[in-house]
Structures are given as C-alpha cells and as structure tokens.
Amino acid sequence: MRQKLAAGNWKMNGLGADLAEVDALRAAHPAPASQVVLCPPATLLERMAGRLTRTPYLLGGQDCHAAAAGAHTGDIAAAMLADAGAAFVILGHSERREGHGETSAMVAAKARAARAAGLAPILCVGETEAERAAGRALEVLADQLARSLPDGSDAPLVVAYEPVWAIGSGRTPTPDQIAEAHGHLRSELARHLGAGVAGAVRLLYGGSVKAANAAAIFAVPEVDGALVGGAALRAADFGPVIAALDAAG
Ligand code: PGA
C-alpha cells in the first residue's frame, strides 16, 4: 500500500507572517493519515521546520541545483535543503521547465543530486494544451519521464502528473484523462524501474486541485495524492484537500 501524499507548493509566495497558516493547518489537522509535505520558498524553510518538529508534517524544497556546491549565484544545493529540514524536493515543475529553460536531462541531474543528499524527488511531468490537442499527451509524458528519471535505484521517488494547461487555470482534465495519464505513467515506470520499484512510486495529480474537486480526483485509480499550488497557501483551502485525501485512503 502506498501512503497517500498531499504536497503543497507555495511557489514564490509567503512571508514570515504566513507561517500562521501552517499553525492553523496543524491545529485543524493534527494527525492526517496522509503524508503532508509543505514546500515553501527557501527563505521560509528553516522557520517552517521549527513549526513542524514533532508533527507528522514534512518539508520540501521547490528546486535544487545539480551540483553539490560551488559558484552558482542564486541557486540552492540539495544538501542545503536537507540541512534546512527538507525531506523532499519538487523537480522539473513546468514553471522551471518553461520559465528557466530546464530540460529533462537537467531535471535528471537534479534528481541524482537530490537523492545523493537524501531527498526524495517529486518529479513533475505534463503536456501542454497544444500537445494534448495534437493527441500527443501520453507520448510527451513518457518522453519527459524517461529523460527525467534518475538512474535506476529503489530510493523513494514521487512523480506528479501536472498538465501545463491545468496549472493555476481552474481547469482540470476529466477523471478518464487523469486515469489514462496515471496508468500510462505507472506502466512506463514499470518498464524503466521494474514492477516492484514502480509499484512503490507515488503518483500525484497536480493542476487546480481544490476542495471542490479533490474528492473526485482522489477517486481516480492510480492517484496517490496531489501536488497543490494556489489552494495550499491557506489552511482553510488546503485542510479540506487533506481531509478528502484521508477519506479516499
Ligand atoms: P495550482 O498549481 O494548484 O495552483 O494549479 C499546481 C502546481 O503548479 O503544482
């Protein structure tokens, strides 16, 4: 059985005052059955870690560099995230792939660096609207996955299916489209990693997940949880998503 996972991606949002939302979330959901990972901007990692000690909540970074250390102004190494209290790191988010020109080969190198630092990568893949319209969604997912996967190993791995057109748009794929994408990713993972290792990989859906659609998305086969952006910023929004995931488990 794969433990359900809800990851909240704060993106470039959040100041110290917003840590009150974390306190409110913990108060409302002190012992979720699902694993909950909060991924704040790097500036808040250490402060958030202080709020989450001796709680079931875990921390994640939003990106890391492929190198262990060195002359990379503005970047952050995986070991630094781990040192600040992170256990996970989001890699290959479409906002990094598109906004920062990250290729899948770069994502794979980052995933190797993450694992070397003891972090579990949350590897994002997703098709654009044009690729889906052209009937290429599954092919794009398989290609991104194959090229982004770190070399074969059974260390913890999470894969997030995030259709680019669903992120921050309020639009979501149909349950059938999510089921098809997740089924395809599971079989591609099995092809690359073997069925045993692939069976332990959590497959998250991401893109406009919120309280109103969470239960329907979590009822889809092969959906082990969600990567949540906008709805992860406020306890009043993220709490119901966690509750829906717990109920689906
Ligand atoms: P969203 O973002 O929930 O705001 O659509 C999801 C993501 O980018 O991970």
Coordinates of C-alpha atoms and ligand atoms in Angstrom, one line a residue:
M1 CA 0.0 0.0 0.0
R2 CA 1.3 3.4 -1.0
Q3 CA 0.7 6.1 1.6
K4 CA -1.3 9.0 0.2
L5 CA 0.6 12.2 -0.2
A6 CA -0.5 15.8 -0.3
A7 CA 2.2 18.2 -1.3
G8 CA 1.7 22.0 -1.0
N9 CA 3.7 24.1 -3.4
W10 CA 3.8 27.7 -2.2
K11 CA 5.8 28.8 -5.3
M12 CA 7.1 32.4 -4.9
N13 CA 4.5 33.2 -2.2
G14 CA 4.9 33.6 1.6
L15 CA 6.4 35.8 4.2
G16 CA 7.0 35.1 7.8
A17 CA 3.5 36.2 8.7
D18 CA 2.1 33.5 6.5
L19 CA 3.5 30.8 8.9
A20 CA 0.3 31.4 10.9
E21 CA -1.4 29.4 8.1
V22 CA 0.8 26.4 8.9
D23 CA -0.2 26.7 12.6
A24 CA -3.8 26.8 11.6
L25 CA -3.4 23.8 9.3
R26 CA -1.8 21.8 12.1
A27 CA -4.4 22.8 14.6
A28 CA -7.2 21.7 12.2
H29 CA -5.5 18.5 11.1
P30 CA -3.1 17.4 13.8
A31 CA -2.7 13.8 12.7
P32 CA -3.5 13.3 9.0
A33 CA -3.5 9.7 7.8
S34 CA -1.9 11.0 4.5
Q35 CA 1.6 12.3 4.4
V36 CA 1.6 16.1 4.0
V37 CA 4.6 17.9 2.6
L38 CA 4.8 21.7 2.6
C39 CA 7.2 23.3 0.0
P40 CA 7.6 27.0 1.0
P41 CA 10.1 29.3 -0.6
A42 CA 13.7 28.6 0.5
T43 CA 13.6 31.7 2.8
L44 CA 10.9 30.1 5.0
L45 CA 12.2 26.5 5.1
E46 CA 14.1 26.7 8.3
R47 CA 11.4 28.8 10.1
M48 CA 8.7 26.4 8.9
A49 CA 10.8 23.4 10.0
G50 CA 10.8 24.9 13.5
R51 CA 7.0 24.9 13.4
L52 CA 6.8 21.3 12.2
T53 CA 9.1 19.5 14.5
R54 CA 7.3 16.6 16.3
T55 CA 4.4 16.8 13.9
P56 CA 3.6 14.5 11.0
Y57 CA 4.1 17.3 8.5
L58 CA 7.2 17.2 6.3
L59 CA 9.1 19.9 4.4
G60 CA 10.2 20.1 0.8
G61 CA 12.1 22.5 -1.4
Q62 CA 10.8 23.7 -4.8
D63 CA 14.0 23.1 -6.8
C64 CA 17.7 22.4 -6.4
H65 CA 20.9 22.7 -8.4
A66 CA 22.5 19.6 -9.9
A67 CA 25.9 20.4 -8.3
A68 CA 26.7 19.6 -4.7
A69 CA 28.1 23.1 -4.1
G70 CA 30.1 25.9 -5.9
A71 CA 29.9 29.1 -7.9
H72 CA 26.2 29.1 -8.8
T73 CA 24.9 32.5 -7.6
G74 CA 21.2 32.4 -6.6
D75 CA 21.0 28.6 -6.7
I76 CA 20.4 26.2 -3.9
A77 CA 22.1 22.8 -3.4
A78 CA 20.1 19.7 -2.3
A79 CA 22.3 19.3 0.8
M80 CA 21.3 22.9 1.8
L81 CA 17.6 22.0 1.5
A82 CA 18.2 18.9 3.6
D83 CA 20.2 20.9 6.1
A84 CA 17.2 23.3 6.5
G85 CA 14.9 20.4 7.3
A86 CA 13.6 19.3 3.9
A87 CA 12.9 15.7 3.1
F88 CA 11.5 16.2 -0.5
V89 CA 12.2 18.5 -3.4
I90 CA 10.0 19.3 -6.3
L91 CA 11.9 19.0 -9.6
G92 CA 11.0 19.7 -13.2
H93 CA 7.9 21.8 -12.5
S94 CA 6.6 23.3 -15.7
E95 CA 7.3 26.7 -14.3
R96 CA 11.0 25.7 -14.2
R97 CA 11.0 23.9 -17.5
E98 CA 9.3 26.8 -19.3
G99 CA 10.5 29.8 -17.3
H100 CA 14.0 28.7 -16.8
G101 CA 14.7 26.5 -19.8
E102 CA 15.1 23.3 -17.8
T103 CA 15.5 20.2 -20.0
S104 CA 14.6 16.8 -18.8
A105 CA 18.3 15.9 -18.8
M106 CA 18.9 18.8 -16.3
V107 CA 15.9 17.5 -14.2
A108 CA 17.5 14.0 -14.1
A109 CA 20.8 15.5 -12.9
K110 CA 19.0 17.4 -10.2
A111 CA 17.2 14.3 -9.2
R112 CA 20.5 12.5 -8.8
A113 CA 21.8 15.4 -6.7
A114 CA 18.6 15.3 -4.6
R115 CA 19.0 11.6 -3.9
A116 CA 22.7 12.0 -3.0
A117 CA 21.6 14.5 -0.3
G118 CA 18.9 12.1 1.0
L119 CA 15.9 14.0 -0.5
A120 CA 13.0 12.3 -2.3
P121 CA 12.4 13.9 -5.7
I122 CA 8.9 14.9 -6.6
L123 CA 9.4 14.7 -10.4
C124 CA 6.9 16.7 -12.4
V125 CA 5.8 15.9 -16.0
G126 CA 2.9 17.3 -18.0
E127 CA 1.8 18.1 -21.5
T128 CA 0.8 21.5 -22.9
E129 CA -2.6 22.1 -24.2
A130 CA -1.3 22.1 -27.8
E131 CA 0.3 18.7 -27.2
R132 CA -2.9 17.3 -25.8
A133 CA -4.9 18.7 -28.8
A134 CA -2.5 17.0 -31.1
G135 CA -3.1 13.7 -29.4
R136 CA 0.5 13.6 -28.1
A137 CA -0.2 13.8 -24.3
L138 CA 0.8 10.3 -23.4
E139 CA 3.9 10.3 -25.7
V140 CA 5.1 13.6 -24.1
L141 CA 4.6 12.2 -20.6
A142 CA 6.5 9.0 -21.4
D143 CA 9.3 11.0 -23.0
Q144 CA 9.7 13.5 -20.1
L145 CA 9.6 10.7 -17.6
A146 CA 12.2 8.6 -19.4
R147 CA 14.6 11.5 -19.7
S148 CA 13.9 13.0 -16.2
L149 CA 14.3 9.8 -14.2
P150 CA 17.4 9.5 -12.1
D151 CA 19.4 6.3 -12.8
G152 CA 17.8 3.1 -11.6
S153 CA 17.6 2.8 -7.9
D154 CA 14.8 1.9 -5.5
A155 CA 15.3 5.1 -3.4
P156 CA 12.0 6.9 -2.7
L157 CA 10.5 8.7 -5.7
V158 CA 7.3 10.6 -6.3
V159 CA 6.0 11.5 -9.8
A160 CA 3.5 14.3 -10.3
Y161 CA 1.3 14.5 -13.4
E162 CA 0.7 18.2 -14.0
P163 CA -0.9 19.1 -17.3
V164 CA 0.6 22.6 -18.0
W165 CA -2.8 23.9 -19.1
A166 CA -4.4 22.9 -15.7
I167 CA -1.9 24.7 -13.5
G168 CA -3.4 27.8 -12.0
S169 CA -6.1 27.9 -14.6
G170 CA -9.1 26.5 -12.7
R171 CA -9.4 23.8 -15.4
T172 CA -8.8 20.1 -14.8
P173 CA -8.6 17.1 -17.0
T174 CA -11.6 14.7 -16.8
P175 CA -11.3 11.7 -14.4
D176 CA -10.8 9.5 -17.5
Q177 CA -7.9 11.6 -18.8
I178 CA -6.2 11.6 -15.4
A179 CA -6.7 7.8 -15.1
E180 CA -5.2 7.3 -18.6
A181 CA -2.2 9.5 -17.8
H182 CA -1.5 7.9 -14.4
G183 CA -2.0 4.4 -15.9
H184 CA 0.5 5.2 -18.6
L185 CA 3.0 6.7 -16.2
R186 CA 2.7 3.6 -13.9
S187 CA 3.4 1.2 -16.8
E188 CA 6.3 3.4 -18.1
L189 CA 7.8 3.4 -14.6
A190 CA 7.5 -0.4 -14.5
R191 CA 9.3 -0.6 -17.9
H192 CA 12.2 1.6 -16.6
L193 CA 12.4 0.5 -13.0
G194 CA 10.8 -2.9 -12.8
A195 CA 7.3 -3.6 -11.5
G196 CA 8.4 -3.8 -7.8
V197 CA 10.1 -0.5 -7.7
A198 CA 7.5 1.2 -9.9
G199 CA 4.7 -0.1 -7.5
A200 CA 6.2 1.9 -4.7
V201 CA 6.3 5.3 -6.5
R202 CA 3.5 7.7 -5.5
L203 CA 1.8 9.2 -8.5
L204 CA 0.3 12.7 -7.7
Y205 CA -2.1 14.7 -9.8
G206 CA -1.4 18.5 -9.9
G207 CA -3.2 21.4 -11.5
S208 CA -6.1 23.4 -10.0
V209 CA -6.7 20.9 -7.2
K210 CA -9.1 22.5 -4.6
A211 CA -11.7 21.5 -2.0
A212 CA -14.4 21.4 -4.6
N213 CA -12.7 18.8 -6.9
A214 CA -10.4 16.9 -4.6
A215 CA -12.7 14.0 -3.8
A216 CA -13.5 13.3 -7.5
I217 CA -9.8 13.5 -8.4
F218 CA -8.8 11.2 -5.5
A219 CA -11.3 8.6 -6.5
V220 CA -9.4 8.1 -9.8
P221 CA -7.4 4.9 -10.0
E222 CA -3.6 5.3 -9.6
V223 CA -4.0 8.7 -8.0
D224 CA -2.0 8.6 -4.8
G225 CA -2.4 12.2 -3.9
A226 CA -1.9 15.8 -5.2
L227 CA 0.6 18.5 -5.8
V228 CA -1.3 21.6 -4.8
G229 CA -0.4 25.2 -5.7
G230 CA -2.8 28.0 -5.0
A231 CA -5.0 26.0 -2.7
A232 CA -2.0 25.2 -0.4
L233 CA -1.4 28.7 0.7
R234 CA -4.3 29.0 3.2
A235 CA -5.2 26.4 5.8
A236 CA -8.9 26.9 5.0
D237 CA -8.2 25.8 1.4
F238 CA -5.6 23.1 2.0
G239 CA -7.2 21.5 5.0
P240 CA -10.3 20.2 3.1
V241 CA -8.0 18.8 0.4
I242 CA -6.1 16.8 3.1
A243 CA -9.4 15.7 4.6
A244 CA -10.6 14.5 1.1
L245 CA -7.3 12.6 0.6
D246 CA -7.6 10.9 4.1
A247 CA -11.2 10.0 3.2
A248 CA -10.1 8.4 -0.1
G249 CA -7.4 6.3 1.6
Ligands
PGA1 P1 -2.2 25.1 -8.9 O1 -0.7 24.7 -9.0 O2 -2.8 24.1 -7.8 O3 -2.2 26.5 -8.4 O4 -2.9 24.9 -10.2 C1 -0.3 23.4 -9.0 C2 1.2 23.3 -9.3 O5 1.8 24.1 -10.0 O6 1.9 22.4 -8.7

